[in-house]
Short mmCIF file of C-alpha atoms in Angstrom, two decimals:
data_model
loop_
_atom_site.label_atom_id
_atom_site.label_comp_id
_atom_site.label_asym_id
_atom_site.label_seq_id
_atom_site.Cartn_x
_atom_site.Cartn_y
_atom_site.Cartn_z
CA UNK A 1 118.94 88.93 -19.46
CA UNK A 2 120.64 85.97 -21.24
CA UNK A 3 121.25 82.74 -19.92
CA UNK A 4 123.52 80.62 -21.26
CA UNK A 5 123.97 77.15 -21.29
CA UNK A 6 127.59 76.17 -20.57
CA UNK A 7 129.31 72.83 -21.85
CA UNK A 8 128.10 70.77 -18.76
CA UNK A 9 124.74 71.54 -20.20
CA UNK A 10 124.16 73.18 -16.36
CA UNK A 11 122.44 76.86 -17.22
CA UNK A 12 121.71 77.69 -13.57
CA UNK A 13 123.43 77.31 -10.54
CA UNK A 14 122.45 78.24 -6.79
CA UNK A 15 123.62 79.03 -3.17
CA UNK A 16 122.49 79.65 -0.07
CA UNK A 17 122.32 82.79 0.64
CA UNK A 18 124.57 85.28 2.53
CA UNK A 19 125.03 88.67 3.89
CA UNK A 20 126.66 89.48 0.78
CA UNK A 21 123.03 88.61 -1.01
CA UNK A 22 121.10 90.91 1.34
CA UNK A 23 121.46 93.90 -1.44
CA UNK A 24 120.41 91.95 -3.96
CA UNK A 25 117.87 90.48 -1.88
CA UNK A 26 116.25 93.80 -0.94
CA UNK A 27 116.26 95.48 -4.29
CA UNK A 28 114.92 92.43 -5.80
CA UNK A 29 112.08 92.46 -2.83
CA UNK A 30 110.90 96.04 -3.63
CA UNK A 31 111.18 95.48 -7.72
CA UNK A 32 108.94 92.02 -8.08
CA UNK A 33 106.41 92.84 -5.21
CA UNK A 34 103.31 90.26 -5.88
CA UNK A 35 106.02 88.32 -7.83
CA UNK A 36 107.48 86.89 -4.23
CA UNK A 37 103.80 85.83 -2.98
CA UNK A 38 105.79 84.86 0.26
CA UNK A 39 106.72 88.45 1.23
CA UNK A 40 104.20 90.26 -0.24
CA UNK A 41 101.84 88.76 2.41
CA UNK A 42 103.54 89.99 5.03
CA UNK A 43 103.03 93.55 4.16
CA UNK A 44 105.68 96.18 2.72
CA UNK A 45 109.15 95.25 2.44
CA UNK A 46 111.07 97.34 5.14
CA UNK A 47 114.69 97.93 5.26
CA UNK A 48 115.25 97.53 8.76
CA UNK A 49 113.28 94.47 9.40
CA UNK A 50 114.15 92.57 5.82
CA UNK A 51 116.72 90.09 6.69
CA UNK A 52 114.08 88.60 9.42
CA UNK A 53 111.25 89.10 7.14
CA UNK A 54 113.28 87.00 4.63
CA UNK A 55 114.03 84.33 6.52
CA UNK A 56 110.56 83.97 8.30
CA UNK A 57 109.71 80.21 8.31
CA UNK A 58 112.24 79.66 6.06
CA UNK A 59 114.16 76.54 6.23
CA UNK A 60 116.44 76.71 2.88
CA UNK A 61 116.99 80.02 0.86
CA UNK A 62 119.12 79.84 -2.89
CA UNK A 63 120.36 82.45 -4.84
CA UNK A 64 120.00 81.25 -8.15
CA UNK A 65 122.37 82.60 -10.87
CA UNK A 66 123.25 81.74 -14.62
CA UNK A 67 126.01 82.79 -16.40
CA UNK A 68 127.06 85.06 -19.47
CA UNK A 69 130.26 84.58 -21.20
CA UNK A 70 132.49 87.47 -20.81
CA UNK A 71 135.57 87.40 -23.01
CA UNK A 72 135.18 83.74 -23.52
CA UNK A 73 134.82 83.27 -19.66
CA UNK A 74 131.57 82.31 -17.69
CA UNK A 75 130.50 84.63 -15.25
CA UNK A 76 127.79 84.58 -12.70
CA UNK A 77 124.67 86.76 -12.91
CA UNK A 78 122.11 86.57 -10.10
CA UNK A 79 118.63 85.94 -11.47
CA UNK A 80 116.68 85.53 -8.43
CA UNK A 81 115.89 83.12 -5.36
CA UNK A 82 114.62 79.80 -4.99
CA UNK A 83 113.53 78.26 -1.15
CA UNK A 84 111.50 76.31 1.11
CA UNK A 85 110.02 77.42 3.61
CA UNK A 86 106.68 76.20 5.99
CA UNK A 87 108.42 72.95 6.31
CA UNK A 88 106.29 70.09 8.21
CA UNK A 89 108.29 67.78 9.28
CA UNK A 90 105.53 65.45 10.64
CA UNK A 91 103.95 65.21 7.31
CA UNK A 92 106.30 65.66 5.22
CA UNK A 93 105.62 68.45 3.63
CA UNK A 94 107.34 71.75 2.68
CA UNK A 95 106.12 74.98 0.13
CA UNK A 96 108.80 75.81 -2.22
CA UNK A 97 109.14 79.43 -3.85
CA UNK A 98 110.81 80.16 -7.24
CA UNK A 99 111.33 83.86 -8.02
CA UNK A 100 113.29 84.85 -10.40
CA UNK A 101 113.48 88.02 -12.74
CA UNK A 102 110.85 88.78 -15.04
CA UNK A 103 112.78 88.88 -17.73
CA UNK A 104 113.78 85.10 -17.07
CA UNK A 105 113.12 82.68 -19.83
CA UNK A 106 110.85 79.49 -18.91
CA UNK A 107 113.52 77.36 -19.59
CA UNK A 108 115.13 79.09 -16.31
CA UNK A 109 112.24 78.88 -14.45
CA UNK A 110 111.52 75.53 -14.71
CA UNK A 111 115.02 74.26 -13.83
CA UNK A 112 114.97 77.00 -11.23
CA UNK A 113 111.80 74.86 -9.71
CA UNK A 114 112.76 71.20 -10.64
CA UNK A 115 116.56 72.28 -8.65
CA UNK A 116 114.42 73.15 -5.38
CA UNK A 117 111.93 70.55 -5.38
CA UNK A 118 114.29 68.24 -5.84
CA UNK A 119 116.44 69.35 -3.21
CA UNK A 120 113.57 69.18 -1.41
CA UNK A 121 112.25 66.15 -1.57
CA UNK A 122 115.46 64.53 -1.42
CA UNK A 123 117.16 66.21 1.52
CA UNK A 124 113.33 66.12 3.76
CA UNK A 125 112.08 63.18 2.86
CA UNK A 126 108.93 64.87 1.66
CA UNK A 127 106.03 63.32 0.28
CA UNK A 128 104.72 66.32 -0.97
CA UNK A 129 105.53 70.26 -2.28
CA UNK A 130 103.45 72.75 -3.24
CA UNK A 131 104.03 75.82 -4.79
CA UNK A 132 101.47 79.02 -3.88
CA UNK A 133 101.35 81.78 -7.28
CA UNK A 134 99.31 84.53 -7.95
CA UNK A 135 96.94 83.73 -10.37
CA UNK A 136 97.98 86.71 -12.79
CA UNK A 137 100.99 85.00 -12.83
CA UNK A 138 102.37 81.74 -13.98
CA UNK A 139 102.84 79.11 -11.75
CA UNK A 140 106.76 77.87 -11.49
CA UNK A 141 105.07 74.67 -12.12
CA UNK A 142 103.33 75.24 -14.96
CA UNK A 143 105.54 73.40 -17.23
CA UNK A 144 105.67 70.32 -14.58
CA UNK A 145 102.48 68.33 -15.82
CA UNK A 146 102.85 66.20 -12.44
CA UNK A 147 101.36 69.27 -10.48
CA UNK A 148 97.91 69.17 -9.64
CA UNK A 149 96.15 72.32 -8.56
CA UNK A 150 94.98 71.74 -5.21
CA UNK A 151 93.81 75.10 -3.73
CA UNK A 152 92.46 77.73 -5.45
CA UNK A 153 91.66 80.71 -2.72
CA UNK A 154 88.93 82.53 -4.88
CA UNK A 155 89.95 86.81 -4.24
CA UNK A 156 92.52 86.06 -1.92
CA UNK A 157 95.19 88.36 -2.60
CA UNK A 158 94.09 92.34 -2.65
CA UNK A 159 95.85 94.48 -5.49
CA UNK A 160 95.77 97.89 -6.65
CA UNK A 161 98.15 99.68 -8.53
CA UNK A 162 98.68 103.57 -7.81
CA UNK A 163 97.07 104.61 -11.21
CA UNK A 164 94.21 102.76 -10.38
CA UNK A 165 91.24 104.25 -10.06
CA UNK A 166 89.58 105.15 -6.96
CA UNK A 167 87.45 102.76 -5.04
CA UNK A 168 88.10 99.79 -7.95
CA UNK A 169 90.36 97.12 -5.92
CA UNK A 170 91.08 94.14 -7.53
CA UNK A 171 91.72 90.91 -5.86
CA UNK A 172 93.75 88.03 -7.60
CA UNK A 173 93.10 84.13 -6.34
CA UNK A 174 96.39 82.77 -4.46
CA UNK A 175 97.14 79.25 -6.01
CA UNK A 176 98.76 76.37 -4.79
CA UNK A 177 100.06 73.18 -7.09
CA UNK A 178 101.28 69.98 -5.55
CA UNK A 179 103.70 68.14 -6.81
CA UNK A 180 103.82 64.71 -5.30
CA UNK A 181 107.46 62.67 -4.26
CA UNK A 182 106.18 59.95 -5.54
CA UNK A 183 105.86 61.11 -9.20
CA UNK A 184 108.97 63.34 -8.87
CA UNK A 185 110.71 60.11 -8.64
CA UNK A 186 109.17 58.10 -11.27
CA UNK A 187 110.03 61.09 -13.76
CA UNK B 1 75.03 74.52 29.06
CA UNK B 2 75.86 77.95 28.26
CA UNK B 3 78.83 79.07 26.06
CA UNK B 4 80.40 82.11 25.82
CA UNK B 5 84.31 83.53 25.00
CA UNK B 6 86.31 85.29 26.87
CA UNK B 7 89.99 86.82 26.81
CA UNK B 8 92.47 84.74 28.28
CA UNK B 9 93.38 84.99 32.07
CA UNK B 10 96.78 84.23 32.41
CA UNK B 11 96.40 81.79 35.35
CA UNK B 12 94.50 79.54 32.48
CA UNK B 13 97.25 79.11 30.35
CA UNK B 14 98.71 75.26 32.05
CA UNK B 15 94.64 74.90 31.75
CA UNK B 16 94.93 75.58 28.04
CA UNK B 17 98.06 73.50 27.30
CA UNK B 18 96.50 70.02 29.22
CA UNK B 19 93.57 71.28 26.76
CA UNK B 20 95.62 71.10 23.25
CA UNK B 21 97.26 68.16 24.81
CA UNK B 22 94.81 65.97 25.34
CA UNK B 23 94.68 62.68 23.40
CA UNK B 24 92.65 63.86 21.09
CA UNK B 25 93.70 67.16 20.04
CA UNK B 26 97.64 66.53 20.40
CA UNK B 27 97.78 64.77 17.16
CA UNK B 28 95.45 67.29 15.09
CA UNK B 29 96.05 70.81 17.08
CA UNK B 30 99.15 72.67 16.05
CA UNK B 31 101.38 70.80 17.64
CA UNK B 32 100.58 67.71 16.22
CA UNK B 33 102.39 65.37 18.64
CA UNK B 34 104.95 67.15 20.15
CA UNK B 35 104.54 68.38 23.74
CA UNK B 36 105.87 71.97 24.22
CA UNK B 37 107.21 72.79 27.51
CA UNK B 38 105.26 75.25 29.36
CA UNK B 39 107.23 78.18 28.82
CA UNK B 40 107.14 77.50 24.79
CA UNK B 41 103.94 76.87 24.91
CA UNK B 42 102.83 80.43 26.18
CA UNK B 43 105.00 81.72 24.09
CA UNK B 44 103.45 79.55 21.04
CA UNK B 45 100.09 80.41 22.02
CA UNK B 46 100.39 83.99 20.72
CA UNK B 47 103.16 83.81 17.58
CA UNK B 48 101.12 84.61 14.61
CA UNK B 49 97.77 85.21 16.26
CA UNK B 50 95.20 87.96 15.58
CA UNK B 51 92.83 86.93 18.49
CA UNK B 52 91.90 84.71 20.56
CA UNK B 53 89.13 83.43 23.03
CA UNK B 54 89.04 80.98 25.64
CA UNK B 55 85.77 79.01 25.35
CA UNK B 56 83.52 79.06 28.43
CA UNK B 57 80.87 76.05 29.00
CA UNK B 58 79.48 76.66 32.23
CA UNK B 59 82.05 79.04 33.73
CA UNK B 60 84.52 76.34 33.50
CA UNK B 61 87.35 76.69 30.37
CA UNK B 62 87.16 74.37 27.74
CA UNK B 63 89.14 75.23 24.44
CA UNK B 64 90.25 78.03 22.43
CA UNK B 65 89.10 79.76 19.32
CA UNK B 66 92.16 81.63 17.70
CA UNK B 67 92.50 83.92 14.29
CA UNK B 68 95.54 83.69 13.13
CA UNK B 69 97.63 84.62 9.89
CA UNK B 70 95.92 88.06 9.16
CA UNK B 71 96.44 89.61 6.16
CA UNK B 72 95.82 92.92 6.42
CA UNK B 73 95.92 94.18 2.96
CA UNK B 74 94.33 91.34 1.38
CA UNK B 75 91.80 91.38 4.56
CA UNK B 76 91.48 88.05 5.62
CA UNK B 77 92.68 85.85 7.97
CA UNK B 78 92.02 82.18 9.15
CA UNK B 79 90.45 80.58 12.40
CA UNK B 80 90.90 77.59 14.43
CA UNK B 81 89.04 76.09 17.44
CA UNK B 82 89.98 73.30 19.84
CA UNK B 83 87.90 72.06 22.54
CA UNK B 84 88.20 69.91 25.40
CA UNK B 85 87.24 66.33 24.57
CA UNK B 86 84.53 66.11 27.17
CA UNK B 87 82.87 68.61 24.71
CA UNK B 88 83.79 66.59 21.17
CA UNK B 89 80.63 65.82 19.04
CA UNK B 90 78.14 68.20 21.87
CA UNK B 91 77.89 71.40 19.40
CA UNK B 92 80.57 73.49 21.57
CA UNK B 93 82.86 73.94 18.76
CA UNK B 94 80.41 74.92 16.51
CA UNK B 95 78.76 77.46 18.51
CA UNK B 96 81.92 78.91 19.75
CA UNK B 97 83.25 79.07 16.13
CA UNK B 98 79.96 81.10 15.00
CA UNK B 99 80.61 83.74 18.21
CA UNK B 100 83.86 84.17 17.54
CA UNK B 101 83.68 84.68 13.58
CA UNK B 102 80.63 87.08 14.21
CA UNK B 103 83.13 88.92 16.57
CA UNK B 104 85.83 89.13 14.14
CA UNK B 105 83.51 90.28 11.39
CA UNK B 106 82.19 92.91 13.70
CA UNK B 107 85.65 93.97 14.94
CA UNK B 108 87.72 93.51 11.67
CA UNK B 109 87.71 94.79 8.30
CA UNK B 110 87.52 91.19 7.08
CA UNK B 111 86.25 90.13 3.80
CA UNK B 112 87.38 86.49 4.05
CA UNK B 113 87.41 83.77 6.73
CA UNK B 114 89.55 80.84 6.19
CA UNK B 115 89.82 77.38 8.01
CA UNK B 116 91.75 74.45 7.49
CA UNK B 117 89.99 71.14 8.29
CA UNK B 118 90.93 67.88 8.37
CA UNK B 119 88.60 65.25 6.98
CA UNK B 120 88.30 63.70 10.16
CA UNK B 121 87.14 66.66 11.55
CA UNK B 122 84.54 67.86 8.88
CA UNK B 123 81.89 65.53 9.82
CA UNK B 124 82.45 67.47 13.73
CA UNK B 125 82.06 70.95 12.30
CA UNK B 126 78.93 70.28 9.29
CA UNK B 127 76.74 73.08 10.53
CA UNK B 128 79.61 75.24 10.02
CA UNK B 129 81.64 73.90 7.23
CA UNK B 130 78.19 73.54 4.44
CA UNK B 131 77.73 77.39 4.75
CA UNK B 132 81.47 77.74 3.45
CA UNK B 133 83.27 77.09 -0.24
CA UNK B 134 85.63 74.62 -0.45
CA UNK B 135 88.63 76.43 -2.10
CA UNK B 136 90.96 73.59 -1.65
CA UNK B 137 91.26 69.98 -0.92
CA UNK B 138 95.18 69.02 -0.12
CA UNK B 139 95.88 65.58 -0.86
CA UNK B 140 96.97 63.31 2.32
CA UNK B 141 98.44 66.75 3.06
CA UNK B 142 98.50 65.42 6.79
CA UNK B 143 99.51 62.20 8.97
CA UNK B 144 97.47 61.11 11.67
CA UNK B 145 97.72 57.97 13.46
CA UNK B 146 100.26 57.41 10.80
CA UNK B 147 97.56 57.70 8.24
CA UNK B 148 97.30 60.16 5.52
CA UNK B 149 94.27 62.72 5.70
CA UNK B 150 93.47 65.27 3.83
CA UNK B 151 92.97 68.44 4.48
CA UNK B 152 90.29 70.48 3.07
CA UNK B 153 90.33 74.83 3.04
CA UNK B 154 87.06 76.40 3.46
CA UNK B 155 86.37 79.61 2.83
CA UNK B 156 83.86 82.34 3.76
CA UNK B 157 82.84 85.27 3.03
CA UNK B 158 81.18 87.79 4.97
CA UNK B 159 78.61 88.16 2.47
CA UNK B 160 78.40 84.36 2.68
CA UNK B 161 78.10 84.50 6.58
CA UNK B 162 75.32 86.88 6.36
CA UNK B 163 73.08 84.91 4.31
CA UNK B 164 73.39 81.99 6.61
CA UNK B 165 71.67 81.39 9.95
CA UNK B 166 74.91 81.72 11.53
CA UNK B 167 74.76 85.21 12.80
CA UNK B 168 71.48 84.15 14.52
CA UNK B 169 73.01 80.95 16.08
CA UNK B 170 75.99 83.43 17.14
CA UNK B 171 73.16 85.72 18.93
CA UNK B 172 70.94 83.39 20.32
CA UNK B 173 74.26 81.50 22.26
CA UNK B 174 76.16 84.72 23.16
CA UNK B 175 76.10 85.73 26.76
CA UNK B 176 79.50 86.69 27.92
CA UNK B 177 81.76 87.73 24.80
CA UNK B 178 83.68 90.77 25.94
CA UNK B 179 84.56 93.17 23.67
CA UNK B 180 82.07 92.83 20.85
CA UNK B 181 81.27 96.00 19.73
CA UNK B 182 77.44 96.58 19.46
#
């Protein structure tokens, strides 16, 4: 996949999404598995039961898309989701997700995850986001050096993959950064 | 005093609300201020739960121990306890934490326990919260009185649990659980 930066200097955009998403949605589900930490917590992803799976405790969902230029014309190409979800009101405080195709540069990534914290923080009134990864993985913050690691769930997450051998699980620790309003703003 | 859990008899549940209402638990129990009415509240009570006991002190009800958010591939699954507070600061908690986790270790494939804790509250829960690993410590992650407290996340294994004196407090204190398989 290749994103491209158009003139505004804008390489992503996003949108909340729709029933016309749900495909997308789905297919995406079942292709990143421990890539969406959210869902892959709750178990397989089912057909019948995905749209309320997706939505669980969700208060904001994004499509995020970037663009390739087609006979000298932009058009969109869906990359993967961005959203907050777990939102606490009282203390102001929300988890934001940032999944997008593996194949995504980190460029993408990280303006995937400064577009939904800032949304965030801006449209709550948080004082506070934090982002849960798989340590295997790469944090969508890891380019943000205003995160601080603040949990670190030691074997949290139980993996095996079906060539595997026998009796050999492997468990990953779940992650969580913070990134704080406060410095948001100041950057 | 004698404690001991037991399932929940639905003619305790406006027994349990006044419970997670009082002064002293509204602001740090799930519902952190607001009041749910009845009706949400039972329904509340059971969204995202694994288990739960009522806590007996003398025959008479006085909090809840819940698991909640169980993971069952990943096998583990987090715990909360609120007591009236006529029983703050007396050991209740504490012991009706250590019968219920030995119940859910006996009744569930479990390899991890988690528990979020305030930093008001650690101080309440030591006996428990020293035999545990502190796998994360969430900056002013919660208001309070309109102060921010953090929030520390214990966890603990049942390997951890087993080399404590816990299971023995658990034993010595259990009289009524129902359920627990032998």
């Amino acid at each position: 996949m290749t994103v491209t930066e158009l003139p505004t200097n804008q390489t992503l955009s996003m949108r909340p999404v729709g029933g016309g998403e749900m495909d997308f949605a789905y297919r995406f589900a079942v292709a990143v598995q421990t890539g969406w930490p959210r869902l892959y917590q709750r178990g397989a992803v089912q057909a019948h039961t995905f749209p309320m799976t997706l939505w669980e405790g969700v208060e904001c969902l994004f499509q995020v898309s970037g663009f390739e230029f087609v006979d000298g014309e932009p058009v969109e190409v869906p990359l993967g989701f961005v959203g907050i979800y777990d939102l606490a009101q009282r203390h102001r405080t929300a988890k934001v997700e940032v999944v997008l195709i593996p194949d995504a540069t980190q460029a993408a990534v990280r303006e995937a995850a400064a577009m939904i914290v800032d949304y965030a923080i801006n449209t709550f009134d948080l004082r506070a986001v934090y982002c849960e990864h798989i340590d295997m993985a790469p944090s969508p913050f890891a380019s943000f050096d205003i995160a601080v690691e603040e949990g670190r769930f030691v074997n949290y997450v139980y993996h095996r993959d079906p060539d595997d051998e026998p009796g050999t699980p492997e468990y990953w620790d779940l992650v969580t950064k913070t990134v704080s309003a406060r410095e948001w703003c100041v950057r | 005093m004698s404690v001991s859990l037991r399932e929940i008899h639905p003619l305790e549940l406006d027994m349990l609300r006044d419970i997670e209402l009082e002064p002293a638990n509204a602001n740090r129990w799930r519902h952190f201020g607001r009041t749910p009415s009845p009706a949400e509240h039972k329904l509340l009570l059971y969204t995202g739960v694994l288990e739960q006991r009522v806590i007996i002190v003398d025959d008479e009800p006085a909090g809840l121990v819940v698991a909640y958010n169980h993971d069952p591939r990943s096998q583990v699954a987090w715990f909360a306890a609120v007591t009236s507070e006529r029983y703050h600061e007396t050991g209740v908690g504490v012991i009706a934490c250590a019968q219920f986790v030995d119940y859910l270790w006996r009744s569930w494939p479990l390899r991890k326990l988690y528990a979020s804790v305030p930093a008001t509250n650690l101080a309440q829960f030591a006996s428990l919260t020293r035999r545990c690993s502190l796998e994360g410590n969430f900056s002013g992650s919660m208001t309070i009185d309109r102060q921010p407290v953090d929030v520390h996340i214990l966890g603990m294994s049942r390997e951890q649990w087993q080399a404590s004196n816990l299971p023995a407090v658990a034993a010595r204190s259990t009289r009524h659980l129902t359920g627990v398989p032998s």
